[in-house]
C-alpha positions as MATLAB code, in Angstrom:
seq = 'MESPPSLQICGVCGETADAVHFGAHSCRACAAFFRRKVAAGKPIQVSRCAGNCRLENQLLRRLCASCRYDKCIKIGMKTSAVLSRIIVKSEPSSSEFSPWMGESLLDQMKAAYERLENARSEVFNLETRVPKIANYKELNEMCNIDVSLIKQHYSLFFQSITPTDDDQRGFLENHFIVPYVLLDGAFRSQDGDLDFFLMPNGDYVDIRNLDNFYQNPEEKDDSIAESVTVLMKPYWILNQRVLRKNVKEVKLDLSEYLFVSALIFWDFGIPNQSDKCIKVCKKMRSRIFEELADYEKSIIKTDDHSLRVGEIVIVLQAVQKALGIIHECNDISMVCNLYGRECPLIKSIELNEFK';
ca = [
      30.539   23.759  -29.249;
      27.707   21.930  -27.498;
      28.422   18.486  -26.094;
      26.263   15.679  -27.470;
      23.404   14.594  -25.234;
      24.152   11.586  -23.036;
      22.658    8.341  -24.271;
      20.003    6.595  -22.219;
      20.467    2.868  -21.699;
      17.703    0.290  -21.928;
      17.117   -0.986  -18.402;
      16.368   -4.472  -19.737;
      19.112   -5.380  -22.203;
      21.645   -2.536  -21.954;
      21.223   -1.396  -25.553;
      20.555    2.262  -26.392;
      17.117    3.386  -25.195;
      15.226    5.647  -27.593;
      12.527    6.832  -25.134;
      10.480    6.096  -22.037;
       8.173    3.184  -22.847;
       5.334    2.191  -20.487;
       7.013    4.009  -17.608;
      10.717    3.148  -18.031;
      13.655    3.827  -20.358;
      14.003    0.995  -22.840;
      14.837    0.211  -26.422;
      12.075   -0.288  -28.966;
      12.666   -4.043  -29.121;
      12.157   -4.563  -25.378;
       9.172   -2.209  -25.376;
       7.579   -4.189  -28.200;
       8.342   -7.456  -26.379;
       6.670   -6.164  -23.177;
       3.639   -4.906  -25.104;
       3.150   -8.264  -26.847;
       3.424  -10.276  -23.626;
       1.005   -8.067  -21.690;
      -1.498   -7.921  -24.546;
      -1.415  -11.720  -24.902;
      -2.547  -12.085  -21.298;
      -1.012  -15.565  -21.015;
       1.567  -16.780  -18.470;
       5.100  -17.135  -19.788;
       6.302  -20.731  -19.822;
       9.511  -21.148  -17.824;
      11.933  -23.885  -18.861;
      15.337  -24.540  -17.274;
      15.507  -21.046  -15.809;
      16.804  -20.073  -12.360;
      15.444  -16.547  -12.648;
      18.775  -14.795  -13.270;
      19.450  -15.214  -16.994;
      21.791  -12.734  -18.673;
      20.049  -10.239  -20.963;
      22.724   -7.679  -21.766;
      22.720   -7.769  -25.576;
      20.473   -8.380  -28.593;
      21.197  -12.124  -28.605;
      20.906  -12.933  -24.896;
      17.711  -10.973  -24.415;
      15.931  -13.355  -26.801;
      16.876  -16.538  -24.942;
      14.653  -16.243  -21.854;
      11.271  -14.540  -22.157;
      10.552  -15.043  -18.466;
      13.628  -13.183  -17.186;
      13.209  -10.512  -19.834;
       9.613   -9.893  -18.765;
      10.570   -9.864  -15.067;
      13.296   -7.304  -15.833;
      10.739   -5.118  -17.629;
       8.596   -5.105  -14.494;
      11.617   -4.537  -12.238;
      12.757   -1.378  -14.059;
       9.275    0.121  -13.772;
       7.327   -0.839  -16.892;
       3.605   -0.869  -16.087;
       1.180   -3.431  -17.467;
      -1.592   -0.897  -16.866;
       0.085    1.456  -19.360;
      -0.075   -1.240  -22.051;
      -3.635   -2.285  -21.296;
      -4.949    1.266  -21.114;
      -3.693    1.824  -24.674;
      -5.349   -1.385  -25.811;
      -8.594   -0.224  -24.201;
      -8.446    3.149  -25.946;
      -7.862    1.518  -29.335;
     -10.758   -0.858  -28.797;
     -13.241    1.831  -27.764;
     -16.034    2.714  -30.175;
     -16.197    6.230  -31.595;
     -18.938    7.238  -29.156;
     -18.250    8.589  -25.682;
     -19.153    5.226  -24.149;
     -16.312    2.796  -23.434;
     -16.178   -0.923  -22.880;
     -13.076   -1.929  -20.877;
     -13.736   -5.647  -21.367;
     -14.291   -6.280  -25.070;
     -15.259   -9.796  -26.142;
     -14.719  -11.656  -22.904;
     -17.105  -11.108  -19.983;
     -15.853   -9.311  -16.909;
     -16.720  -12.340  -14.789;
     -14.486  -14.596  -16.896;
     -11.621  -12.121  -16.561;
     -12.109  -11.859  -12.783;
     -12.105  -15.644  -12.461;
      -8.802  -15.827  -14.339;
      -7.249  -13.132  -12.130;
      -8.543  -14.785   -8.944;
      -7.189  -18.145  -10.101;
      -3.763  -16.521  -10.479;
      -4.063  -15.221   -6.916;
      -5.066  -18.631   -5.557;
      -2.247  -20.346   -7.454;
       0.236  -17.856   -5.994;
      -1.142  -18.462   -2.508;
      -0.861  -22.220   -2.975;
       2.771  -21.900   -4.021;
       3.857  -19.339   -1.414;
       2.029  -20.985    1.501;
       2.762  -24.597    0.382;
      -0.922  -25.474    0.611;
      -0.533  -28.901   -0.985;
       1.603  -30.209    1.886;
       0.710  -27.810    4.706;
      -1.113  -29.226    7.740;
      -3.587  -26.605    9.100;
      -3.038  -25.493   12.680;
      -4.268  -22.900   15.157;
      -2.391  -19.629   14.607;
      -1.301  -16.952   17.052;
      -1.217  -13.203   16.441;
       2.394  -13.203   15.209;
       1.657  -15.844   12.578;
      -1.490  -14.001   11.476;
       0.462  -10.750   11.123;
       3.190  -12.401    9.050;
       0.694  -14.205    6.826;
      -1.364  -11.045    6.315;
       1.650   -9.023    5.166;
       2.508  -11.678    2.581;
      -1.086  -12.082    1.425;
      -1.612   -8.333    0.918;
       1.397   -8.342   -1.433;
      -0.062  -11.285   -3.371;
      -3.462   -9.576   -3.648;
      -1.850   -6.432   -5.039;
       0.259   -8.384   -7.510;
      -2.328  -10.822   -8.826;
      -5.833   -9.440   -8.225;
      -5.818   -5.695   -7.638;
      -3.491   -5.241  -10.614;
      -6.129   -6.798  -12.859;
      -8.741   -4.212  -11.839;
      -6.236   -1.411  -12.293;
      -5.303   -2.649  -15.754;
      -8.862   -2.284  -17.097;
      -9.650    1.022  -15.380;
      -9.202    3.821  -17.953;
      -7.880    6.566  -15.692;
      -4.414    7.826  -14.732;
      -1.914    5.823  -12.673;
      -2.336    7.963   -9.545;
      -6.081    7.358   -9.440;
      -5.633    3.641  -10.136;
      -3.237    3.410   -7.221;
      -5.673    5.428   -5.136;
      -8.433    2.901   -5.864;
      -6.095    0.050   -4.907;
      -5.305    1.695   -1.548;
      -9.013    1.836   -0.757;
      -9.614   -1.694   -2.026;
      -7.186   -3.826   -0.027;
      -8.615   -3.686    3.515;
     -12.315   -4.219    2.665;
     -11.346   -6.923    0.167;
      -9.316   -8.794    2.809;
     -12.351   -8.619    5.119;
     -14.643  -10.001    2.388;
     -12.120  -12.688    1.452;
     -11.830  -13.904    5.039;
     -15.608  -14.088    5.446;
     -16.021  -15.912    2.114;
     -13.263  -18.372    2.964;
     -14.842  -19.151    6.343;
     -18.523  -19.271    5.289;
     -18.814  -23.062    5.167;
     -17.271  -23.649    8.589;
     -18.004  -22.886   12.212;
     -18.353  -19.176   12.959;
     -15.979  -19.621   15.885;
     -13.107  -20.392   13.509;
     -11.588  -17.792   11.183;
      -9.836  -19.478    8.242;
      -6.681  -17.864    6.870;
      -5.453  -17.972    3.231;
      -2.532  -20.192    4.261;
      -4.894  -22.860    5.638;
      -4.369  -22.074    9.328;
      -7.153  -20.718   11.507;
      -7.913  -18.543   14.526;
     -10.043  -19.997   17.341;
     -12.148  -17.003   18.405;
     -13.300  -18.857   21.520;
      -9.726  -18.980   22.784;
      -8.260  -15.544   22.061;
      -6.176  -15.674   25.253;
      -3.927  -18.237   23.575;
      -4.060  -16.345   20.269;
      -2.614  -13.216   21.906;
      -0.024  -15.106   23.995;
       3.659  -14.444   23.355;
       5.884  -17.296   24.633;
       8.754  -14.825   25.001;
       6.794  -12.808   27.573;
       6.673  -13.940   31.183;
       3.648  -11.789   32.016;
       0.467  -13.616   30.924;
      -1.632  -10.649   31.984;
      -0.600   -8.798   28.795;
      -2.442  -11.308   26.594;
      -5.401  -11.236   28.961;
      -5.605   -7.433   28.815;
      -5.423   -7.366   25.026;
      -8.092  -10.071   24.794;
     -10.442   -8.001   26.963;
      -9.960   -5.037   24.615;
     -10.079   -6.870   21.271;
     -12.535   -9.736   21.752;
     -15.615   -7.475   21.358;
     -14.348   -6.473   17.905;
     -13.815  -10.095   16.849;
     -17.372  -10.875   17.972;
     -18.767   -7.774   16.272;
     -17.061   -8.632   12.985;
     -18.429  -12.152   13.336;
     -21.983  -10.844   13.671;
     -21.802   -8.001   11.153;
     -19.963   -9.630    8.241;
     -19.167  -13.309    8.678;
     -22.648  -14.310    9.865;
     -24.184  -12.367    6.977;
     -21.948  -14.003    4.363;
     -22.610  -17.439    5.883;
     -26.380  -16.908    5.625;
     -26.240  -15.583    2.054;
     -23.778  -18.336    0.980;
     -22.022  -16.512   -1.833;
     -20.800  -18.621   -4.699;
     -17.478  -17.775   -6.350;
     -19.018  -15.605   -9.077;
     -21.047  -13.551   -6.599;
     -17.994  -13.122   -4.399;
     -16.035  -11.791   -7.378;
     -18.819   -9.370   -8.293;
     -18.786   -7.967   -4.741;
     -15.006   -7.567   -4.884;
     -15.358   -5.582   -8.127;
     -17.929   -3.282   -6.521;
     -15.473   -2.697   -3.673;
     -12.679   -1.741   -6.079;
     -14.745    0.643   -8.207;
     -16.054    2.660   -5.294;
     -16.823    6.341   -5.725;
     -17.327    9.401   -3.548;
     -13.947    8.834   -1.896;
     -12.004   11.935   -0.750;
      -9.452   13.158   -3.334;
     -11.003   11.047   -6.114;
     -11.005   12.903   -9.434;
     -14.201   13.641  -11.337;
     -12.983   11.470  -14.217;
     -12.282    8.571  -11.862;
     -15.741    8.901  -10.287;
     -17.322    8.790  -13.747;
     -15.286    5.715  -14.675;
     -16.196    3.917  -11.442;
     -19.900    4.606  -11.916;
     -19.769    3.172  -15.431;
     -17.863    0.140  -14.195;
     -20.368   -0.483  -11.416;
     -23.286   -0.200  -13.846;
     -21.678   -2.845  -16.006;
     -21.066   -5.066  -12.972;
     -24.719   -4.893  -11.937;
     -25.755   -5.752  -15.500;
     -23.551   -8.849  -15.501;
     -24.635   -9.771  -11.967;
     -28.305   -9.551  -12.944;
     -27.683  -11.662  -16.067;
     -25.753  -14.196  -13.987;
     -28.535  -14.535  -11.402;
     -31.120  -14.906  -14.184;
     -29.123  -17.819  -15.585;
     -28.962  -19.498  -12.155;
     -32.437  -18.747  -10.768;
     -35.029  -20.101  -13.177;
     -38.176  -19.962  -11.047;
     -37.870  -17.310   -8.317;
     -37.285  -13.568   -8.698;
     -33.568  -13.063   -9.352;
     -33.743   -9.445   -8.121;
     -34.123  -10.719   -4.552;
     -30.766  -12.463   -4.853;
     -29.168   -9.299   -6.248;
     -30.495   -7.499   -3.176;
     -28.838  -10.043   -0.890;
     -25.518   -9.442   -2.663;
     -25.852   -5.692   -2.106;
     -26.459   -6.329    1.610;
     -23.151   -8.225    1.744;
     -21.448   -5.147    0.285;
     -23.000   -3.022    3.030;
     -21.815   -5.521    5.653;
     -18.254   -5.164    4.334;
     -18.476   -1.400    4.812;
     -19.697   -1.897    8.401;
     -16.823   -4.296    9.057;
     -14.431   -1.661    7.733;
     -15.826    0.682   10.364;
     -14.931   -1.913   13.004;
     -11.339   -1.899   11.736;
     -11.276    1.887   12.136;
     -12.421    1.482   15.730;
      -9.662   -1.075   16.330;
      -7.209    1.448   14.934;
      -8.506    4.082   17.364;
      -8.125    1.641   20.273;
      -4.542    0.861   19.237;
      -3.668    4.568   19.338;
      -5.122    5.001   22.832;
      -4.087    1.720   24.465;
      -0.793   -0.152   24.393;
      -1.543   -3.434   22.633;
       2.108   -4.551   22.704;
       2.313   -5.207   18.973;
      -0.978   -7.080   18.880;
      -2.844   -4.597   16.684;
      -4.973   -5.789   13.782;
      -2.485   -6.783   11.037;
      -4.414   -4.734    8.489;
      -3.527   -1.622   10.464;
       0.136   -2.461   10.037;
      -0.144   -3.401    6.360;
      -2.198   -0.426    5.220;
      -2.196    3.202    6.354;
      -5.831    3.395    7.449;
      -5.816    7.177    7.548;
      -6.016    7.009    3.743;
      -9.510    5.541    4.097;
     -10.928    8.310    6.256;
];
């Protein structure tokens, strides 16, 4: 006599799970809850919750939507799986697709970027923080935190409206993070002095005084910082000339900055990118350029708006050149001992994935 199959348990509430929903075993009730919350696209209001509410039965799981949603994410449910189904249902019968029905892509990007900025403000205590000059250790720590926030609040948005499989979406994210961080730093610093690099946490790097930036108080040998400065200062200066100076001259507004970030995400011609993903990215980029052109037309009433679009494209090219500088820094770090003072992006992201 065959033994009955073992029952799967819902990872959210502990009830019997009937199947894998959106990437994780769950019951139908929790799957439906997750689908509704993701489709609504609105933040869940938290009231009198410490983030550890009990959910282990049909009654308790209804008492705190915030903890229930967090548990869905924790067990592996993917918002992209929900949104990709919504996209498919909303597509017209023709072969063309429109991943952003109703609302403009720009509006959606602004909402996602606002979530990122709100998260940065909370994590870095921007309301009370007093800006100061940072050293390399502080930059490295901040960069690691910020990359996680970008993935969680901004890159995830692009993935959620990209109708391709999860592996390719993750692949696009891996190729997005480093160039986006470079663009973000240049955009953040465009209104200030080129000699100061502003960080997302409000602190800044004084490029004129990199000896102090690379100093480690725990080291007795000051020559280490001096040696690293000699090696790395040319790359700081080159990035300043190639990207930051360009962005400062163009003076991107927020909308233009977001359009450039979208073009970075939906890149194509990358090694190991599937044919379907390339097709999707090309369609996405076409739509971006349409919205960018419409946006510039609405802003520029007298002059030729196409000239402004051209300036935006040049910024995109400058980002790619700056990415090349990061590759060179990576090569230097493999040849020379920088004593832990490598570019933080090298530590946060495996750059060999970009080559």
